[in-house]
Amino acid sequence: MAFNIPLSFPVLNGNENLYSQQAISSGHIATFGQFINRFESKLSKRLKTHEAVVLNSGTSALHLGMVLLGIGPGDEVICQSFTFCASANPVVYLGATPIFVDSEKDTWNICPEILEDTILSRISKGKKPKAIVIVHLFGMPAKMKEILEISEKYNIPVLEDAAEAIGSKYEGKACGTFGQIGVFSFNGNKIISSGGGGCLISNDTNLIQRARLLSTQAREDLPFYHHLEIGYNYKMNNLSAAVGLAQLEQLDAYIKSRRLVNQRYRNLLKGFPGIEFQTESNDSQSNYWLTAILIDKEVTGFSNEDLKRSLMKNGVESRFLWKPLHTQPVFNTTPYYGGSLSEKLFENGLCLPSSVDLTFKNQEMIVEVIHSELSKTFK
Ligand SMILES: *Cc1c(COP(=O)(O)O)cnc(C)c1O
C-alpha cells in the first residue's frame, strides 16, 4: 500500500545522480571503483575510526563481524532481544546460539544489569559467551559506559549493531566506534541509503584486513585464484557506493531534520496524557532516525493498534516497534534473560513518520489524528 506520508523515505537531492552517472561512465559498476574508496575514507573520517569496509548489506557486515570474532558452532552469543532479526540471524548462520537479554527503560536498549547476570549464569552453566551484540534502537545510544565495563570485566568483545545509529553520539563519540567491531546499514529506509549496503568498522587494522580478505571470497593476492580459507561475496559495488557517498555528504543535514521532526512531535504532543517518547539522556545524542512513542492505553483509552489503524485511514504510515526476538516463533527454544520490559515496549509502542522532508503541516495533521483518537475514546 502506498502512503501519502510514509514512515521514512529517502531524499535523493544531493550528488546521487551525478556520482552514479560518473560511476556508469567510468564502466566501474561492480566491486571495484573510486566511489568505494571515497565512501570508505569519508566514513572513517566522519566516524573518527581507523578504517571502514563497505559491504553489500548490514546483515553481511554483522555476519562477517561475528566470523572475525571467531564465533563458530556450539558457541553462545549474547544479543539484545529488542531488535530486528538481522542482529541475531548471523549467530545462527555460524551454528552458534543467541542468548537473548531484555532492555532497560531509559534507552530501550540492552539492560547492563541483566547482561551481567546473564554472563554469570552462562559461565556457571559451563560456557562463557563469545561476544555481546548490542543495538542502538531507532538511533538511540545504548548505555555504553556500563556495557563496556562489563565487556572488559569478563573479557568478552562487543559487536555494536549501529545499523540504525549512524551519526548518533555517546559522550561525544560516534556510535559504532565503541565495540571491537561496529556495523552500519545503508538499506532503503535507513537514515542514509545506498540502495542496499552496509559497513564494518574497527580500530584494529588486522580485523579490517581480514574483513577485506573474507568479503572477497578469501582470494589471496596472487596472480591465480588461491584460497586458504572460506570467504564470502560481501563487497559493496561502486554504483551503490556512489549513492552512499552522496547520501553521507548530507548526513549532518539529515540528522538536523530528523531531530527537528522529533522536537516538533514533542511540542505538538506536549501535555498529552499517556504518551511518552523514547528520549536521550544528557550524555547521548540520537540521530532520531525514527521518532518512537509509547501509548499508555489505561490513560489514553486507545492502543497503539487503534492509532496505527486511524493513521492508516488517513494515508499515514506508522510501524510497531520491533517484536522482541525471544518472543519470535523461530527463536522459541532460545534462552532468554530478563522480564517483560521489551514485550511491554512492543505492546505499547509506535514509530511515527520521521522522513527528512516531513513538513510541519503534515505533522500537525498526524497529531490531529492522535487527538481525534482521544476524543473518540471519551465522547
Ligand atoms: C536494518 C538493520 C539491520 C540489517 O541491515 P540490512 O542492511 O538490512 O541487512 C541490522 N540490524 C538492525 C538493528 C537494523 O535495523
Coordinates of C-alpha atoms and ligand atoms in Angstrom, one line a residue:
M1 CA 0.0 0.0 0.0
A2 CA 1.3 3.4 -0.9
F3 CA 1.0 6.1 1.8
N4 CA 0.7 9.8 1.4
I5 CA 3.0 10.1 4.4
P6 CA 5.5 7.2 4.6
L7 CA 7.3 6.2 7.7
S8 CA 10.8 7.0 6.4
F9 CA 11.5 7.8 2.8
P10 CA 14.9 8.6 1.3
V11 CA 15.6 12.1 0.0
L12 CA 18.0 11.9 -3.1
N13 CA 18.5 15.5 -4.0
G14 CA 22.3 15.8 -3.5
N15 CA 25.1 14.3 -5.7
E16 CA 23.3 10.9 -6.1
N17 CA 22.6 11.5 -9.8
L18 CA 26.0 13.0 -10.6
Y19 CA 28.0 10.3 -8.8
S20 CA 26.0 7.4 -10.2
Q21 CA 26.4 8.7 -13.7
Q22 CA 30.1 9.1 -13.2
A23 CA 30.3 5.5 -11.9
I24 CA 28.4 4.3 -15.0
S25 CA 30.5 6.4 -17.4
S26 CA 33.7 5.0 -15.8
G27 CA 32.5 1.5 -16.6
H28 CA 33.1 0.5 -13.0
I29 CA 29.7 -0.5 -11.6
A30 CA 30.9 -3.7 -9.8
T31 CA 33.1 -4.2 -6.8
F32 CA 36.0 -2.0 -8.0
G33 CA 36.0 1.8 -8.4
Q34 CA 36.7 5.2 -7.0
F35 CA 33.4 5.6 -5.1
I36 CA 34.1 2.5 -2.9
N37 CA 37.4 4.1 -1.8
R38 CA 35.8 7.5 -1.4
F39 CA 32.8 6.2 0.5
E40 CA 35.1 4.2 2.8
S41 CA 37.5 7.1 3.6
K42 CA 34.7 9.6 4.2
L43 CA 33.0 7.1 6.5
S44 CA 36.2 6.6 8.6
K45 CA 36.9 10.3 8.7
R46 CA 33.3 11.1 9.7
L47 CA 33.3 8.4 12.4
K48 CA 36.9 9.1 13.5
T49 CA 37.6 5.4 13.3
H50 CA 40.6 3.6 11.9
E51 CA 39.1 2.1 8.8
A52 CA 35.7 1.3 7.2
V53 CA 34.9 -1.6 4.9
V54 CA 31.7 -1.1 2.9
L55 CA 29.7 -4.3 2.2
N56 CA 26.6 -5.3 0.4
S57 CA 24.3 -5.3 3.5
G58 CA 24.2 -4.6 7.2
T59 CA 23.4 -8.3 7.7
S60 CA 26.5 -9.4 5.9
A61 CA 28.6 -6.9 7.9
L62 CA 27.2 -8.4 11.1
H63 CA 27.9 -11.9 9.8
L64 CA 31.4 -11.0 8.9
G65 CA 31.9 -9.3 12.2
M66 CA 31.0 -12.5 14.0
V67 CA 33.3 -14.5 11.8
L68 CA 36.1 -12.1 12.7
L69 CA 35.4 -12.5 16.4
G70 CA 35.9 -16.3 15.9
I71 CA 32.3 -17.3 16.6
G72 CA 31.6 -20.9 15.5
P73 CA 29.5 -24.0 16.1
G74 CA 28.5 -24.5 19.7
D75 CA 29.4 -21.0 20.8
E76 CA 27.0 -18.7 22.7
V77 CA 26.5 -15.0 21.7
I78 CA 24.6 -12.6 23.9
C79 CA 22.2 -10.4 21.9
Q80 CA 19.7 -7.7 22.8
S81 CA 16.3 -9.2 22.4
F82 CA 14.5 -6.0 21.4
T83 CA 15.8 -5.6 17.8
F84 CA 15.4 -6.6 14.2
C85 CA 16.1 -10.3 13.4
A86 CA 19.3 -9.4 11.5
S87 CA 21.1 -8.7 14.8
A88 CA 20.8 -12.4 15.7
N89 CA 20.4 -14.3 12.5
P90 CA 24.2 -14.4 11.7
V91 CA 24.7 -16.1 15.1
V92 CA 22.6 -19.0 13.8
Y93 CA 24.3 -18.9 10.3
L94 CA 27.5 -19.8 12.2
G95 CA 26.0 -22.7 14.2
A96 CA 26.1 -20.7 17.4
T97 CA 23.3 -20.0 19.8
P98 CA 22.0 -16.5 20.6
I99 CA 21.2 -15.8 24.3
F100 CA 18.6 -13.0 24.4
V101 CA 18.7 -10.2 27.0
D102 CA 15.9 -7.8 27.9
S103 CA 16.1 -4.0 27.6
E104 CA 16.1 -1.2 30.2
K105 CA 13.6 1.6 30.4
D106 CA 15.8 4.7 29.7
T107 CA 17.1 3.9 26.2
W108 CA 15.1 0.7 25.5
N109 CA 18.4 -1.0 24.7
I110 CA 20.1 -3.9 26.4
C111 CA 20.0 -3.7 30.2
P112 CA 23.5 -3.7 31.7
E113 CA 22.5 -5.4 35.0
I114 CA 20.7 -8.3 33.2
L115 CA 23.6 -8.5 30.8
E116 CA 26.0 -9.2 33.7
D117 CA 23.6 -11.7 35.4
T118 CA 23.4 -13.5 32.0
I119 CA 27.1 -13.7 31.7
L120 CA 27.4 -15.1 35.2
S121 CA 24.6 -17.6 34.6
R122 CA 26.1 -18.8 31.3
I123 CA 29.6 -19.2 32.9
S124 CA 28.1 -21.1 35.8
K125 CA 26.5 -23.5 33.2
G126 CA 29.9 -24.1 31.8
K127 CA 30.1 -21.8 28.8
K128 CA 31.4 -18.3 28.6
P129 CA 29.6 -16.2 25.9
K130 CA 31.9 -15.4 22.9
A131 CA 30.5 -11.9 22.2
I132 CA 27.9 -9.4 23.1
V133 CA 25.7 -7.9 20.4
I134 CA 24.2 -4.6 21.4
V135 CA 21.9 -2.3 19.4
H136 CA 21.2 1.4 19.3
L137 CA 17.5 1.2 18.5
F138 CA 15.9 3.8 16.3
G139 CA 19.2 5.7 16.7
M140 CA 19.2 5.9 20.5
P141 CA 22.6 5.2 22.0
A142 CA 22.7 2.2 24.5
K143 CA 24.3 2.6 27.9
M144 CA 27.8 2.2 26.6
K145 CA 29.8 3.0 29.7
E146 CA 28.1 0.3 31.8
I147 CA 28.2 -2.2 28.8
L148 CA 31.9 -1.6 28.1
E149 CA 32.8 -2.0 31.8
I150 CA 31.1 -5.5 31.8
S151 CA 32.8 -6.3 28.5
E152 CA 36.2 -5.6 30.0
K153 CA 35.5 -7.2 33.3
Y154 CA 34.6 -10.5 31.7
N155 CA 36.8 -10.1 28.6
I156 CA 34.0 -10.6 26.1
P157 CA 34.1 -8.4 23.0
V158 CA 31.2 -6.1 22.0
L159 CA 29.8 -6.2 18.4
E160 CA 28.0 -3.0 18.0
D161 CA 24.9 -3.1 15.7
A162 CA 24.7 0.5 14.9
A163 CA 22.6 -0.2 11.8
E164 CA 20.1 2.5 12.8
A165 CA 22.5 4.8 14.5
I166 CA 24.9 6.4 12.1
G167 CA 25.7 9.9 13.4
S168 CA 24.4 9.2 16.9
K169 CA 26.8 10.0 19.7
Y170 CA 27.5 8.8 23.2
E171 CA 29.7 11.1 25.3
G172 CA 30.6 12.9 22.2
K173 CA 31.9 9.8 20.4
A174 CA 30.2 8.2 17.4
C175 CA 28.0 5.2 17.9
G176 CA 29.6 2.2 16.2
T177 CA 33.1 3.0 17.4
F178 CA 32.8 1.6 20.9
G179 CA 32.8 -2.1 20.3
Q180 CA 35.7 -4.2 18.9
I181 CA 33.6 -4.1 15.7
G182 CA 30.8 -1.7 14.7
V183 CA 28.3 -2.2 11.9
F184 CA 26.1 0.1 9.9
S185 CA 23.3 -0.5 7.4
F186 CA 22.5 1.6 4.3
N187 CA 19.3 -0.2 3.4
G188 CA 16.3 1.5 1.8
N189 CA 14.7 3.3 4.7
K190 CA 17.7 3.9 7.0
I191 CA 18.9 7.4 7.6
I192 CA 21.3 7.2 4.7
S193 CA 20.8 4.7 1.9
S194 CA 23.0 3.2 -0.8
G195 CA 20.1 1.3 -2.2
G196 CA 21.3 -1.6 -0.2
G197 CA 24.5 -1.9 1.7
G198 CA 26.4 -1.9 5.0
C199 CA 29.7 -1.2 6.6
L200 CA 32.0 -2.7 9.1
I201 CA 34.4 -0.6 11.2
S202 CA 37.1 -1.3 13.6
N203 CA 40.2 0.3 15.1
D204 CA 42.0 -3.0 14.8
T205 CA 43.9 -3.0 11.5
N206 CA 44.3 -6.8 11.5
L207 CA 40.5 -7.2 11.7
I208 CA 40.0 -4.8 8.9
Q209 CA 42.5 -6.6 6.7
R210 CA 40.7 -9.9 7.4
A211 CA 37.4 -8.3 6.7
R212 CA 38.7 -7.2 3.2
L213 CA 40.0 -10.6 2.5
L214 CA 37.0 -12.6 3.7
S215 CA 34.5 -10.3 1.9
T216 CA 36.1 -11.1 -1.5
Q217 CA 35.9 -14.9 -1.2
A218 CA 39.2 -15.0 0.7
R219 CA 41.0 -14.6 -2.6
E220 CA 44.8 -14.3 -1.8
D221 CA 46.8 -11.6 -3.5
L222 CA 48.4 -13.9 -6.2
P223 CA 48.3 -14.0 -10.0
F224 CA 45.9 -17.0 -9.9
Y225 CA 42.9 -17.8 -7.7
H226 CA 44.3 -19.1 -4.5
H227 CA 42.3 -19.6 -1.3
L228 CA 43.5 -20.5 2.2
E229 CA 40.1 -20.3 3.8
I230 CA 36.3 -20.0 3.1
G231 CA 35.3 -16.5 2.3
Y232 CA 32.1 -14.6 1.3
N233 CA 30.9 -12.5 -1.6
Y234 CA 30.1 -9.5 0.5
K235 CA 31.6 -6.4 -1.1
M236 CA 29.6 -3.3 -2.0
N237 CA 29.5 -2.3 -5.6
N238 CA 30.7 1.0 -7.0
L239 CA 27.2 2.1 -8.1
S240 CA 25.8 1.7 -4.6
A241 CA 28.9 3.4 -3.1
A242 CA 28.3 6.4 -5.4
V243 CA 24.8 6.8 -4.0
G244 CA 26.0 6.1 -0.5
L245 CA 28.8 8.7 -0.7
A246 CA 26.3 11.4 -1.9
Q247 CA 24.0 10.5 1.0
L248 CA 26.8 10.6 3.5
E249 CA 27.6 14.1 2.4
Q250 CA 24.2 15.1 3.6
L251 CA 24.2 13.2 6.9
D252 CA 24.5 16.2 9.1
A253 CA 21.6 17.9 7.4
Y254 CA 19.6 14.8 7.7
I255 CA 20.2 14.4 11.4
K256 CA 19.3 18.0 11.9
S257 CA 16.0 17.4 10.1
R258 CA 15.2 14.2 11.9
R259 CA 15.9 15.8 15.2
L260 CA 13.7 18.7 14.2
V261 CA 10.9 16.3 13.3
N262 CA 11.3 14.7 16.8
Q263 CA 11.2 18.1 18.5
R264 CA 8.1 19.2 16.7
Y265 CA 6.2 16.0 17.7
R266 CA 7.3 16.7 21.3
N267 CA 6.0 20.3 21.1
L268 CA 2.7 19.3 19.4
L269 CA 2.1 16.5 21.9
K270 CA 3.2 18.4 25.0
G271 CA 0.9 17.7 27.9
F272 CA -0.9 14.9 26.0
P273 CA -1.8 12.4 28.8
G274 CA -0.4 8.9 28.4
I275 CA 2.1 9.4 25.6
E276 CA 5.8 9.1 26.3
F277 CA 8.8 9.5 23.9
Q278 CA 12.0 7.4 23.6
T279 CA 14.3 10.1 25.0
E280 CA 18.1 10.6 25.0
S281 CA 20.0 11.2 28.3
N282 CA 22.5 14.1 28.9
D283 CA 25.5 12.1 27.7
S284 CA 23.9 10.9 24.5
Q285 CA 22.6 12.3 21.2
S286 CA 20.3 10.2 19.0
N287 CA 20.1 10.7 15.2
Y288 CA 16.3 10.2 15.8
W289 CA 16.1 8.0 12.7
L290 CA 12.6 7.2 13.8
T291 CA 10.6 9.0 16.5
A292 CA 9.1 6.3 18.8
I293 CA 6.3 6.8 21.3
L294 CA 4.7 4.7 24.0
I295 CA 0.9 4.8 24.5
D296 CA -0.4 4.0 27.9
K297 CA -3.8 2.6 27.0
E298 CA -5.1 2.9 30.6
V299 CA -4.7 6.7 30.3
T300 CA -5.4 7.4 26.6
G301 CA -8.2 4.8 26.2
F302 CA -6.7 3.9 22.8
S303 CA -3.9 1.4 21.9
N304 CA -1.0 1.6 19.5
E305 CA -3.0 -0.6 17.2
D306 CA -6.0 1.7 17.3
L307 CA -3.8 4.7 16.5
K308 CA -2.0 2.8 13.7
R309 CA -5.3 1.9 12.1
S310 CA -6.6 5.5 12.3
L311 CA -3.3 6.9 10.8
M312 CA -3.5 4.3 8.0
K313 CA -7.1 5.5 7.2
N314 CA -5.6 9.0 6.8
G315 CA -2.8 7.8 4.5
V316 CA -0.2 7.9 7.2
E317 CA 2.3 5.0 7.6
S318 CA 3.4 4.1 11.1
R319 CA 5.1 1.0 12.4
F320 CA 5.1 -1.1 15.6
L321 CA 8.4 -1.3 17.4
W322 CA 10.5 -4.5 16.9
K323 CA 8.9 -7.6 18.3
P324 CA 11.4 -8.9 20.8
L325 CA 13.3 -11.8 19.4
H326 CA 12.7 -14.1 22.4
T327 CA 9.0 -14.0 21.5
Q328 CA 9.6 -14.9 17.9
P329 CA 8.4 -18.4 17.0
V330 CA 11.7 -19.1 15.2
F331 CA 13.6 -18.5 18.4
N332 CA 11.2 -20.2 20.8
T333 CA 13.8 -22.6 22.2
T334 CA 16.5 -19.9 22.6
P335 CA 17.5 -18.9 26.2
Y336 CA 16.2 -15.6 27.4
Y337 CA 17.1 -13.4 30.4
G338 CA 15.0 -10.6 31.8
G339 CA 11.4 -9.7 32.5
S340 CA 8.7 -8.3 30.3
L341 CA 10.0 -4.8 29.6
S342 CA 10.8 -5.3 25.9
E343 CA 7.4 -7.1 25.5
K344 CA 5.7 -4.1 27.1
L345 CA 7.5 -1.7 24.8
F346 CA 6.4 -3.7 21.8
E347 CA 2.8 -3.9 23.0
N348 CA 2.6 -0.1 23.6
G349 CA 5.0 1.5 21.1
L350 CA 4.6 3.0 17.7
C351 CA 7.1 4.7 15.3
L352 CA 5.8 7.8 13.8
P353 CA 6.6 9.1 10.3
S354 CA 10.1 10.6 10.5
S355 CA 11.3 11.4 7.0
V356 CA 13.8 14.2 6.5
D357 CA 11.3 16.1 4.3
L358 CA 8.3 15.7 6.6
T359 CA 6.6 19.1 6.8
F360 CA 5.3 20.8 9.9
K361 CA 1.8 20.8 8.3
N362 CA 1.9 17.0 7.9
Q363 CA 3.0 16.6 11.5
E364 CA 0.1 18.8 12.6
M365 CA -2.2 16.6 10.7
I366 CA -0.7 13.4 12.3
V367 CA -1.1 14.9 15.7
E368 CA -4.7 15.9 14.8
V369 CA -5.4 12.2 14.2
I370 CA -3.9 11.4 17.6
H371 CA -6.2 14.0 19.2
S372 CA -9.3 12.7 17.4
E373 CA -8.5 9.2 18.7
L374 CA -8.6 10.6 22.2
S375 CA -12.0 12.3 21.6
K376 CA -13.4 9.0 20.2
T377 CA -12.5 7.4 23.5
F378 CA -14.0 9.9 25.7
K379 CA -17.1 11.0 23.8
Ligands
LIG1 C1 18.5 -2.7 9.1 C2 19.1 -3.4 10.3 C3 20.0 -4.4 10.1 C4 20.3 -5.1 8.8 O1 20.8 -4.3 7.8 P1 20.5 -4.7 6.3 O2 21.3 -3.7 5.6 O3 19.0 -4.5 6.1 O4 21.0 -6.1 6.1 C5 20.6 -5.0 11.3 N1 20.2 -4.6 12.5 C6 19.3 -3.6 12.7 C7 19.1 -3.1 14.1 C8 18.7 -3.0 11.6 O5 17.8 -2.0 11.8

